[in-house]
């Protein structure tokens, strides 16, 4: 059940040109939220902008009753949000949507983020680690856990969270479209490279891909997953209005008809989505 709450801003800091990390206090949201879910943020008091803006849960910290967002300033709403001062309260609705489903029995977890699609991967990576350590797996398997994170960005300036993700992952691979940092090229090419060179046919069956990013990237990831027969979950970044399944403004075509990204997603099984 989503909660509407005025959440106090605990930390709000720029982490690069146009990028911000925002930590908010809410016991209820922090204890209920799952990786892959999002919140709808009222970016300013008053009627402008009228609609809330959807932002993924970047970190979820139930112990400290906080959650953190990572966002890029791209327009009116996020520009106003960037002005929120520490100590102020923001009107938040969440947690919303259906997040990632983690199967701790899978040996290899491949997390792929393009652009701001990297934001939800932090919470996901932390939860994969927690669930793996809780599951009664043979010691050897826990130790050989493969958690690969692939980050794709336009250029060096846009690479986010590399250090944070390195703290939880076995390996973080960065690629940029222009080659200004990491490997040159698309993150989906890096994914294929890892699968071809690091996974056997057997380990493809015990692997899972989770991806978030722009549509063309998700389409490429879905094609790779289908070709290699790897389970794959995709988080869609559709434009949203209500965020709770009421306005039907975020419908996407699936193999079982139209579904609402805000409610049935944003995370879907790749094999259920119909890409044009
Ligand atoms: C489920 C979900 C989770 C998201 N998580 C994050 C996140 O963690 N961090 C983050 O920075 N952004 C995230 N976004 C995108 C974010 O919601 C938009 O960037 C934001 O709403 C833009 O608001 P604005 O008023 O600043 O810009 P607007 O003036 O509304 O738009 C400015 C530009 O951004 C584009 N834009 C707006 N919404 C989207 C969208 N959903 N996808 C792609 N382009 C968009 C517009 O086409 C336009 O070009 C998420 C979106 C969804 C649906
Ligand atoms: S945003 Fe209104 S139904 Fe999804």
mmCIF file of C-alpha atoms and ligand atoms in Angstrom:
data_model
loop_
_atom_site.group_PDB
_atom_site.id
_atom_site.type_symbol
_atom_site.label_atom_id
_atom_site.label_comp_id
_atom_site.label_asym_id
_atom_site.label_seq_id
_atom_site.Cartn_x
_atom_site.Cartn_y
_atom_site.Cartn_z
ATOM 1 C CA UNK A 1 0.000 0.000 0.000
ATOM 2 C CA UNK A 2 1.621 3.305 -1.074
ATOM 3 C CA UNK A 3 2.152 5.916 1.600
ATOM 4 C CA UNK A 4 1.830 9.658 1.075
ATOM 5 C CA UNK A 5 4.118 11.360 3.505
ATOM 6 C CA UNK A 6 6.068 14.568 4.070
ATOM 7 C CA UNK A 7 9.614 13.243 4.318
ATOM 8 C CA UNK A 8 12.429 15.264 5.834
ATOM 9 C CA UNK A 9 15.490 15.885 3.651
ATOM 10 C CA UNK A 10 18.551 14.530 5.498
ATOM 11 C CA UNK A 11 21.175 14.771 2.773
ATOM 12 C CA UNK A 12 20.984 16.523 -0.580
ATOM 13 C CA UNK A 13 24.177 16.889 -2.525
ATOM 14 C CA UNK A 14 25.332 17.380 -6.082
ATOM 15 C CA UNK A 15 27.477 14.476 -7.268
ATOM 16 C CA UNK A 16 28.453 15.936 -10.596
ATOM 17 C CA UNK A 17 27.065 18.405 -13.072
ATOM 18 C CA UNK A 18 23.257 18.004 -13.060
ATOM 19 C CA UNK A 19 23.308 14.883 -10.807
ATOM 20 C CA UNK A 20 22.081 14.812 -7.193
ATOM 21 C CA UNK A 21 21.744 12.339 -4.332
ATOM 22 C CA UNK A 22 18.832 12.956 -2.004
ATOM 23 C CA UNK A 23 18.313 11.050 1.259
ATOM 24 C CA UNK A 24 14.908 11.242 2.922
ATOM 25 C CA UNK A 25 13.579 10.047 6.262
ATOM 26 C CA UNK A 26 10.545 7.744 6.302
ATOM 27 C CA UNK A 27 10.238 4.663 8.451
ATOM 28 C CA UNK A 28 7.226 3.355 6.519
ATOM 29 C CA UNK A 29 8.666 3.795 3.032
ATOM 30 C CA UNK A 30 12.122 2.522 4.017
ATOM 31 C CA UNK A 31 10.718 -0.615 5.640
ATOM 32 C CA UNK A 32 8.256 -1.457 2.840
ATOM 33 C CA UNK A 33 10.262 -0.579 -0.283
ATOM 34 C CA UNK A 34 11.760 -3.198 -2.586
ATOM 35 C CA UNK A 35 14.518 -2.725 -5.176
ATOM 36 C CA UNK A 36 13.059 -1.669 -8.519
ATOM 37 C CA UNK A 37 10.170 0.230 -6.957
ATOM 38 C CA UNK A 38 9.958 4.017 -7.206
ATOM 39 C CA UNK A 39 8.443 7.031 -5.484
ATOM 40 C CA UNK A 40 6.443 9.915 -6.938
ATOM 41 C CA UNK A 41 7.992 13.172 -5.767
ATOM 42 C CA UNK A 42 6.174 16.488 -5.514
ATOM 43 C CA UNK A 43 9.086 18.609 -6.639
ATOM 44 C CA UNK A 44 7.859 21.938 -5.178
ATOM 45 C CA UNK A 45 5.042 23.438 -3.133
ATOM 46 C CA UNK A 46 2.150 24.862 -5.167
ATOM 47 C CA UNK A 47 0.785 23.781 -8.537
ATOM 48 C CA UNK A 48 3.879 24.023 -10.733
ATOM 49 C CA UNK A 49 4.672 21.451 -11.874
ATOM 50 C CA UNK A 50 1.260 19.926 -11.398
ATOM 51 C CA UNK A 51 2.331 16.300 -11.649
ATOM 52 C CA UNK A 52 4.659 14.406 -9.355
ATOM 53 C CA UNK A 53 7.853 13.010 -10.885
ATOM 54 C CA UNK A 54 8.773 9.295 -10.663
ATOM 55 C CA UNK A 55 12.239 8.540 -9.257
ATOM 56 C CA UNK A 56 13.648 5.075 -8.484
ATOM 57 C CA UNK A 57 14.752 4.001 -5.046
ATOM 58 C CA UNK A 58 18.515 4.116 -5.304
ATOM 59 C CA UNK A 59 19.233 2.918 -1.765
ATOM 60 C CA UNK A 60 16.889 1.536 0.862
ATOM 61 C CA UNK A 61 18.025 1.589 4.476
ATOM 62 C CA UNK A 62 15.313 0.190 6.771
ATOM 63 C CA UNK A 63 17.631 0.216 9.791
ATOM 64 C CA UNK A 64 18.136 3.967 9.605
ATOM 65 C CA UNK A 65 14.593 4.477 8.243
ATOM 66 C CA UNK A 66 15.868 6.308 5.181
ATOM 67 C CA UNK A 67 15.833 5.956 1.432
ATOM 68 C CA UNK A 68 17.990 7.657 -1.172
ATOM 69 C CA UNK A 69 17.232 8.893 -4.683
ATOM 70 C CA UNK A 70 19.743 9.584 -7.432
ATOM 71 C CA UNK A 71 18.497 11.930 -10.107
ATOM 72 C CA UNK A 72 19.545 14.038 -13.049
ATOM 73 C CA UNK A 73 18.221 17.549 -13.576
ATOM 74 C CA UNK A 74 16.546 17.436 -16.994
ATOM 75 C CA UNK A 75 13.585 19.832 -16.786
ATOM 76 C CA UNK A 76 11.306 21.949 -14.646
ATOM 77 C CA UNK A 77 10.466 19.364 -11.973
ATOM 78 C CA UNK A 78 13.981 18.146 -11.276
ATOM 79 C CA UNK A 79 15.325 21.735 -11.420
ATOM 80 C CA UNK A 80 12.933 22.682 -8.619
ATOM 81 C CA UNK A 81 13.716 19.491 -6.723
ATOM 82 C CA UNK A 82 17.420 20.361 -6.768
ATOM 83 C CA UNK A 83 16.583 23.436 -4.674
ATOM 84 C CA UNK A 84 15.157 21.405 -1.748
ATOM 85 C CA UNK A 85 17.181 22.291 1.343
ATOM 86 C CA UNK A 86 18.405 19.894 4.026
ATOM 87 C CA UNK A 87 15.798 19.987 6.830
ATOM 88 C CA UNK A 88 12.924 20.785 4.448
ATOM 89 C CA UNK A 89 10.079 18.325 3.890
ATOM 90 C CA UNK A 90 9.152 16.820 0.527
ATOM 91 C CA UNK A 91 5.755 15.338 -0.278
ATOM 92 C CA UNK A 92 6.426 11.745 -1.374
ATOM 93 C CA UNK A 93 4.083 8.987 -2.571
ATOM 94 C CA UNK A 94 5.484 5.480 -2.443
ATOM 95 C CA UNK A 95 6.786 2.880 -2.600
ATOM 96 C CA UNK A 96 5.113 2.306 -5.974
ATOM 97 C CA UNK A 97 5.100 -0.359 -8.645
ATOM 98 C CA UNK A 98 6.403 -3.887 -8.877
ATOM 99 C CA UNK A 99 10.130 -4.264 -8.380
ATOM 100 C CA UNK A 100 12.746 -6.886 -9.207
ATOM 101 C CA UNK A 101 12.245 -10.493 -8.130
ATOM 102 C CA UNK A 102 15.482 -11.899 -6.767
ATOM 103 C CA UNK A 103 16.178 -15.603 -6.973
ATOM 104 C CA UNK A 104 19.099 -16.223 -4.607
ATOM 105 C CA UNK A 105 19.548 -19.704 -6.050
ATOM 106 C CA UNK A 106 20.801 -18.200 -9.307
ATOM 107 C CA UNK A 107 24.564 -18.248 -9.359
ATOM 108 C CA UNK A 108 25.344 -15.306 -11.613
ATOM 109 C CA UNK A 109 23.521 -11.987 -11.376
ATOM 110 C CA UNK A 110 24.182 -9.558 -14.226
ATOM 111 C CA UNK A 111 22.971 -6.014 -13.517
ATOM 112 C CA UNK A 112 22.892 -3.620 -16.458
ATOM 113 C CA UNK A 113 22.187 0.120 -16.199
ATOM 114 C CA UNK A 114 22.111 2.658 -19.007
ATOM 115 C CA UNK A 115 22.040 6.392 -18.225
ATOM 116 C CA UNK A 116 19.969 7.047 -15.091
ATOM 117 C CA UNK A 117 18.953 3.389 -15.276
ATOM 118 C CA UNK A 118 21.930 2.822 -12.999
ATOM 119 C CA UNK A 119 19.956 4.399 -10.109
ATOM 120 C CA UNK A 120 17.932 1.332 -9.000
ATOM 121 C CA UNK A 121 20.881 -1.053 -9.403
ATOM 122 C CA UNK A 122 22.454 -0.045 -6.091
ATOM 123 C CA UNK A 123 19.445 -1.149 -4.013
ATOM 124 C CA UNK A 124 19.177 -4.281 -6.154
ATOM 125 C CA UNK A 125 22.848 -5.212 -5.759
ATOM 126 C CA UNK A 126 22.655 -4.749 -1.980
ATOM 127 C CA UNK A 127 19.531 -6.921 -1.774
ATOM 128 C CA UNK A 128 21.085 -9.659 -3.955
ATOM 129 C CA UNK A 129 24.000 -9.771 -1.494
ATOM 130 C CA UNK A 130 21.658 -9.950 1.517
ATOM 131 C CA UNK A 131 19.443 -12.673 0.015
ATOM 132 C CA UNK A 132 22.450 -14.713 -1.092
ATOM 133 C CA UNK A 133 23.887 -14.626 2.413
ATOM 134 C CA UNK A 134 20.514 -15.633 3.955
ATOM 135 C CA UNK A 135 19.839 -18.503 1.552
ATOM 136 C CA UNK A 136 21.153 -21.864 2.708
ATOM 137 C CA UNK A 137 23.613 -22.273 -0.134
ATOM 138 C CA UNK A 138 26.681 -24.434 0.090
ATOM 139 C CA UNK A 139 29.573 -22.328 1.348
ATOM 140 C CA UNK A 140 31.478 -22.755 -1.894
ATOM 141 C CA UNK A 141 28.615 -21.262 -3.920
ATOM 142 C CA UNK A 142 28.284 -18.203 -1.696
ATOM 143 C CA UNK A 143 31.981 -17.549 -2.040
ATOM 144 C CA UNK A 144 31.872 -17.902 -5.815
ATOM 145 C CA UNK A 145 28.916 -15.555 -6.169
ATOM 146 C CA UNK A 146 29.170 -13.683 -9.427
ATOM 147 C CA UNK A 147 27.664 -10.241 -9.242
ATOM 148 C CA UNK A 148 28.562 -8.303 -12.368
ATOM 149 C CA UNK A 149 27.414 -4.735 -12.825
ATOM 150 C CA UNK A 150 27.608 -3.028 -16.198
ATOM 151 C CA UNK A 151 27.166 0.720 -16.417
ATOM 152 C CA UNK A 152 26.627 2.529 -19.695
ATOM 153 C CA UNK A 153 26.778 6.314 -20.001
ATOM 154 C CA UNK A 154 26.960 8.961 -22.706
ATOM 155 C CA UNK A 155 30.416 10.136 -21.567
ATOM 156 C CA UNK A 156 32.771 10.246 -18.577
ATOM 157 C CA UNK A 157 30.832 13.093 -16.875
ATOM 158 C CA UNK A 158 27.658 11.015 -16.861
ATOM 159 C CA UNK A 159 29.115 7.893 -15.201
ATOM 160 C CA UNK A 160 27.397 7.521 -11.831
ATOM 161 C CA UNK A 161 27.965 5.349 -8.752
ATOM 162 C CA UNK A 162 30.980 3.422 -10.004
ATOM 163 C CA UNK A 163 32.701 3.537 -6.590
ATOM 164 C CA UNK A 164 29.537 2.691 -4.625
ATOM 165 C CA UNK A 165 28.753 -0.249 -6.895
ATOM 166 C CA UNK A 166 32.318 -1.565 -6.731
ATOM 167 C CA UNK A 167 31.857 -1.941 -2.969
ATOM 168 C CA UNK A 168 29.132 -4.579 -3.492
ATOM 169 C CA UNK A 169 29.873 -6.171 -6.861
ATOM 170 C CA UNK A 170 32.495 -8.703 -7.870
ATOM 171 C CA UNK A 171 33.126 -6.646 -10.974
ATOM 172 C CA UNK A 172 31.907 -3.325 -12.357
ATOM 173 C CA UNK A 173 32.409 -2.618 -16.040
ATOM 174 C CA UNK A 174 31.868 0.879 -17.391
ATOM 175 C CA UNK A 175 31.307 1.787 -21.002
ATOM 176 C CA UNK A 176 30.729 5.165 -22.590
ATOM 177 C CA UNK A 177 29.210 5.951 -25.970
ATOM 178 C CA UNK A 178 32.102 8.250 -26.877
ATOM 179 C CA UNK A 179 34.901 6.204 -25.277
ATOM 180 C CA UNK A 180 35.868 9.056 -22.888
ATOM 181 C CA UNK A 181 35.905 6.557 -19.988
ATOM 182 C CA UNK A 182 35.927 2.766 -19.696
ATOM 183 C CA UNK A 183 35.187 0.696 -22.786
ATOM 184 C CA UNK A 184 33.940 2.484 -25.889
ATOM 185 C CA UNK A 185 30.516 1.399 -27.082
ATOM 186 C CA UNK A 186 27.143 0.282 -25.827
ATOM 187 C CA UNK A 187 26.612 -1.435 -22.503
ATOM 188 C CA UNK A 188 24.675 -4.203 -24.282
ATOM 189 C CA UNK A 189 27.878 -5.058 -26.220
ATOM 190 C CA UNK A 190 29.711 -5.428 -22.891
ATOM 191 C CA UNK A 191 26.939 -7.712 -21.645
ATOM 192 C CA UNK A 192 27.298 -9.967 -24.681
ATOM 193 C CA UNK A 193 31.051 -9.989 -24.221
ATOM 194 C CA UNK A 194 30.752 -11.148 -20.585
ATOM 195 C CA UNK A 195 28.240 -13.843 -21.492
ATOM 196 C CA UNK A 196 30.379 -15.133 -24.372
ATOM 197 C CA UNK A 197 33.665 -15.063 -22.505
ATOM 198 C CA UNK A 198 32.807 -15.674 -18.858
ATOM 199 C CA UNK A 199 29.713 -17.907 -18.843
ATOM 200 C CA UNK A 200 29.369 -21.464 -20.058
ATOM 201 C CA UNK A 201 26.066 -22.780 -21.472
ATOM 202 C CA UNK A 202 25.402 -24.362 -18.063
ATOM 203 C CA UNK A 203 25.992 -21.157 -16.172
ATOM 204 C CA UNK A 204 23.693 -19.252 -18.572
ATOM 205 C CA UNK A 205 20.912 -21.414 -17.145
ATOM 206 C CA UNK A 206 21.837 -20.423 -13.613
ATOM 207 C CA UNK A 207 22.159 -16.734 -14.444
ATOM 208 C CA UNK A 208 19.784 -13.818 -14.439
ATOM 209 C CA UNK A 209 19.951 -10.394 -16.078
ATOM 210 C CA UNK A 210 18.311 -7.312 -14.575
ATOM 211 C CA UNK A 211 18.406 -4.137 -16.675
ATOM 212 C CA UNK A 212 17.165 -0.579 -16.483
ATOM 213 C CA UNK A 213 17.681 2.151 -19.046
ATOM 214 C CA UNK A 214 16.450 3.607 -22.318
ATOM 215 C CA UNK A 215 14.225 1.501 -24.575
ATOM 216 C CA UNK A 216 16.777 0.738 -27.325
ATOM 217 C CA UNK A 217 19.191 -0.568 -24.674
ATOM 218 C CA UNK A 218 16.464 -2.708 -23.083
ATOM 219 C CA UNK A 219 15.487 -4.091 -26.479
ATOM 220 C CA UNK A 220 19.115 -5.078 -27.169
ATOM 221 C CA UNK A 221 19.405 -6.692 -23.707
ATOM 222 C CA UNK A 222 16.138 -8.596 -24.232
ATOM 223 C CA UNK A 223 17.417 -9.938 -27.567
ATOM 224 C CA UNK A 224 20.675 -11.127 -25.983
ATOM 225 C CA UNK A 225 18.784 -12.769 -23.104
ATOM 226 C CA UNK A 226 16.450 -14.579 -25.514
ATOM 227 C CA UNK A 227 19.322 -15.720 -27.729
ATOM 228 C CA UNK A 228 21.349 -17.027 -24.765
ATOM 229 C CA UNK A 229 18.278 -18.340 -22.893
ATOM 230 C CA UNK A 230 18.995 -16.334 -19.762
ATOM 231 C CA UNK A 231 16.174 -15.178 -17.456
ATOM 232 C CA UNK A 232 15.842 -11.425 -17.754
ATOM 233 C CA UNK A 233 13.922 -8.682 -15.949
ATOM 234 C CA UNK A 234 13.659 -5.193 -17.425
ATOM 235 C CA UNK A 235 12.704 -1.956 -15.692
ATOM 236 C CA UNK A 236 10.954 0.482 -18.041
ATOM 237 C CA UNK A 237 11.280 4.261 -17.841
ATOM 238 C CA UNK A 238 7.951 5.359 -19.377
ATOM 239 C CA UNK A 239 6.640 8.893 -18.865
ATOM 240 C CA UNK A 240 4.111 8.814 -16.027
ATOM 241 C CA UNK A 241 1.307 10.927 -14.622
ATOM 242 C CA UNK A 242 -0.617 9.423 -11.676
ATOM 243 C CA UNK A 243 1.881 6.641 -10.853
ATOM 244 C CA UNK A 244 -0.835 4.432 -9.334
ATOM 245 C CA UNK A 245 -2.584 2.821 -12.301
ATOM 246 C CA UNK A 246 -5.479 5.294 -12.528
ATOM 247 C CA UNK A 247 -4.828 7.436 -15.632
ATOM 248 C CA UNK A 248 -3.748 4.620 -18.028
ATOM 249 C CA UNK A 249 -1.103 6.996 -19.372
ATOM 250 C CA UNK A 250 1.827 4.600 -19.082
ATOM 251 C CA UNK A 251 0.425 1.543 -20.879
ATOM 252 C CA UNK A 252 2.872 -0.804 -22.629
ATOM 253 C CA UNK A 253 2.124 -3.758 -24.846
ATOM 254 C CA UNK A 254 2.886 -7.180 -23.391
ATOM 255 C CA UNK A 255 2.163 -10.706 -24.599
ATOM 256 C CA UNK A 256 -0.972 -10.622 -22.423
ATOM 257 C CA UNK A 257 -2.267 -7.224 -23.573
ATOM 258 C CA UNK A 258 -1.603 -3.715 -22.292
ATOM 259 C CA UNK A 259 -0.113 -3.330 -18.794
ATOM 260 C CA UNK A 260 0.529 -0.237 -16.699
ATOM 261 C CA UNK A 261 4.221 0.441 -16.169
ATOM 262 C CA UNK A 262 3.520 2.264 -12.884
ATOM 263 C CA UNK A 263 1.559 -0.594 -11.327
ATOM 264 C CA UNK A 264 2.285 -3.873 -13.155
ATOM 265 C CA UNK A 265 5.902 -2.670 -13.631
ATOM 266 C CA UNK A 266 8.195 -0.866 -13.919
ATOM 267 C CA UNK A 267 9.912 -4.278 -13.813
ATOM 268 C CA UNK A 268 8.672 -6.888 -16.307
ATOM 269 C CA UNK A 269 9.989 -10.221 -17.496
ATOM 270 C CA UNK A 270 11.731 -9.473 -20.784
ATOM 271 C CA UNK A 271 9.901 -12.359 -22.475
ATOM 272 C CA UNK A 272 6.522 -10.756 -21.621
ATOM 273 C CA UNK A 273 7.274 -7.453 -23.355
ATOM 274 C CA UNK A 274 6.487 -6.699 -26.988
ATOM 275 C CA UNK A 275 9.131 -4.421 -28.517
ATOM 276 C CA UNK A 276 8.181 -2.593 -31.712
HETATM 277 C C1 LIG B 1 9.763 4.342 -12.907
HETATM 278 C C2 LIG B 1 10.676 5.499 -13.222
HETATM 279 C C3 LIG B 1 11.834 5.657 -12.477
HETATM 280 C C4 LIG B 1 12.692 6.725 -12.738
HETATM 281 N N1 LIG B 1 13.811 6.834 -11.990
HETATM 282 C C5 LIG B 1 14.650 7.870 -12.196
HETATM 283 C C6 LIG B 1 15.815 8.019 -11.391
HETATM 284 O O1 LIG B 1 16.091 7.212 -10.495
HETATM 285 N N2 LIG B 1 16.602 9.091 -11.622
HETATM 286 C C7 LIG B 1 16.322 10.007 -12.620
HETATM 287 O O2 LIG B 1 17.084 10.955 -12.802
HETATM 288 N N3 LIG B 1 15.237 9.873 -13.404
HETATM 289 C C8 LIG B 1 14.388 8.849 -13.209
HETATM 290 N N4 LIG B 1 13.267 8.722 -13.991
HETATM 291 C C9 LIG B 1 12.994 9.751 -15.021
HETATM 292 C C10 LIG B 1 12.388 10.970 -14.314
HETATM 293 O O3 LIG B 1 11.088 10.643 -13.877
HETATM 294 C C11 LIG B 1 12.306 12.159 -15.280
HETATM 295 O O4 LIG B 1 13.609 12.552 -15.640
HETATM 296 C C12 LIG B 1 11.606 13.320 -14.632
HETATM 297 O O5 LIG B 1 10.230 13.026 -14.469
HETATM 298 C C13 LIG B 1 11.760 14.560 -15.465
HETATM 299 O O6 LIG B 1 11.007 15.587 -14.878
HETATM 300 P P1 LIG B 1 11.321 17.096 -15.191
HETATM 301 O O7 LIG B 1 10.131 17.902 -14.806
HETATM 302 O O8 LIG B 1 12.625 17.519 -14.619
HETATM 303 O O9 LIG B 1 11.515 17.133 -16.745
HETATM 304 P P2 LIG B 1 10.381 17.305 -17.880
HETATM 305 O O10 LIG B 1 10.281 18.787 -18.161
HETATM 306 O O11 LIG B 1 9.151 16.574 -17.512
HETATM 307 O O12 LIG B 1 11.116 16.604 -19.055
HETATM 308 C C14 LIG B 1 12.433 16.990 -19.463
HETATM 309 C C15 LIG B 1 12.986 15.972 -20.433
HETATM 310 O O13 LIG B 1 13.089 14.692 -19.784
HETATM 311 C C16 LIG B 1 12.413 13.720 -20.547
HETATM 312 N N5 LIG B 1 11.751 12.752 -19.661
HETATM 313 C C17 LIG B 1 10.780 13.002 -18.770
HETATM 314 N N6 LIG B 1 10.375 11.858 -18.176
HETATM 315 C C18 LIG B 1 11.124 10.876 -18.692
HETATM 316 C C19 LIG B 1 11.179 9.477 -18.511
HETATM 317 N N7 LIG B 1 10.370 8.840 -17.685
HETATM 318 N N8 LIG B 1 12.079 8.790 -19.217
HETATM 319 C C20 LIG B 1 12.901 9.408 -20.076
HETATM 320 N N9 LIG B 1 12.890 10.718 -20.317
HETATM 321 C C21 LIG B 1 12.012 11.444 -19.643
HETATM 322 C C22 LIG B 1 11.392 14.488 -21.353
HETATM 323 O O14 LIG B 1 11.038 13.810 -22.538
HETATM 324 C C23 LIG B 1 12.106 15.764 -21.665
HETATM 325 O O15 LIG B 1 12.962 15.630 -22.766
HETATM 326 C C24 LIG B 1 12.388 7.654 -13.773
HETATM 327 C C25 LIG B 1 11.225 7.491 -14.527
HETATM 328 C C26 LIG B 1 10.390 6.430 -14.261
HETATM 329 C C27 LIG B 1 9.144 6.252 -15.056
HETATM 330 S S1 LIG B 2 0.938 6.735 -14.705
HETATM 331 FE FE1 LIG B 2 -1.216 6.707 -14.531
HETATM 332 S S2 LIG B 2 -1.685 4.642 -15.001
HETATM 333 FE FE2 LIG B 2 0.475 4.673 -14.946
#
